[in-house]
């Protein structure tokens, strides 16, 4: 009987002590409602749990950070290599089709002029331009009419080059200047 | 003659035909003469 009373009395003291503690905390503002109520609770909890919880939680929070860092560092090199290796493999395919599209010969001006096949395709020059070429020494004037026609009248400075004699006199023509025929 | 010259290997870029012939040369006032080839 005495033990039961002691337990009950001790329980009543424990309850009253607990209520008193709560009232003290409320009066201090640690548990009271207010604008800073949530912050006060967060700051108060570590203070209450510091004797038991801090030693266990502190190492727990410190260890994960070093363990998480390596996993992020290791995947990065593996991800970079796959992206670097495909590039050399992609280059050859792009280089091979280019030769197929490359052969597109563009006719040059000289090639076009060499393709002259009729008298109408031969370049024409007027009298003024022909005279300038002759006077500057850049061209020679040739009279392709008969020798008799040439003897009767011809342009000053012109050389007789009769069509009937042309085949055997091609070697006389200079190759370093313009040849003007009339 | 010009076409034959070109066909014999002369560069077509250097071969010309006088537009209008001797008549155009003479009408342009440029000198003409007679006689044999010098």
Coordinates of N, CA and C in Angstrom, one line a residue, chain B residues 7-22:
Chain B
X7 N 41.1 25.6 -135.0 CA 41.1 24.2 -135.0 C 42.5 23.6 -135.1
X8 N 43.5 24.4 -135.4 CA 44.9 24.0 -135.5 C 45.6 24.1 -134.2
X9 N 44.9 24.5 -133.2 CA 45.4 24.5 -131.8 C 45.7 25.9 -131.3
X10 N 45.4 27.0 -132.0 CA 45.6 28.3 -131.5 C 44.5 28.6 -130.4
X11 N 44.9 29.3 -129.4 CA 44.0 29.6 -128.4 C 42.9 30.5 -128.9
X12 N 41.7 30.1 -128.8 CA 40.5 30.8 -129.3 C 40.4 32.1 -128.7
X13 N 40.9 32.3 -127.4 CA 40.7 33.6 -126.7 C 41.6 34.6 -127.4
X14 N 42.6 34.2 -128.2 CA 43.4 35.2 -128.9 C 43.0 35.4 -130.4
X15 N 42.0 34.8 -130.8 CA 41.6 34.9 -132.3 C 40.4 35.7 -132.4
X16 N 40.4 36.7 -133.2 CA 39.3 37.6 -133.4 C 39.0 37.7 -134.9
X17 N 37.8 38.2 -135.2 CA 37.4 38.5 -136.6 C 37.0 40.0 -136.6
X18 N 37.5 40.8 -137.5 CA 37.2 42.2 -137.5 C 35.8 42.4 -138.0
X19 N 35.0 43.0 -137.1 CA 33.6 43.2 -137.4 C 33.4 44.2 -138.6
X20 N 32.8 43.8 -139.7 CA 32.6 44.7 -140.8 C 33.7 44.6 -141.8
X21 N 34.8 43.9 -141.5 CA 35.9 43.8 -142.4 C 36.6 45.1 -142.8
X22 N 37.2 45.1 -143.9 CA 38.0 46.3 -144.4 C 37.1 47.5 -144.5

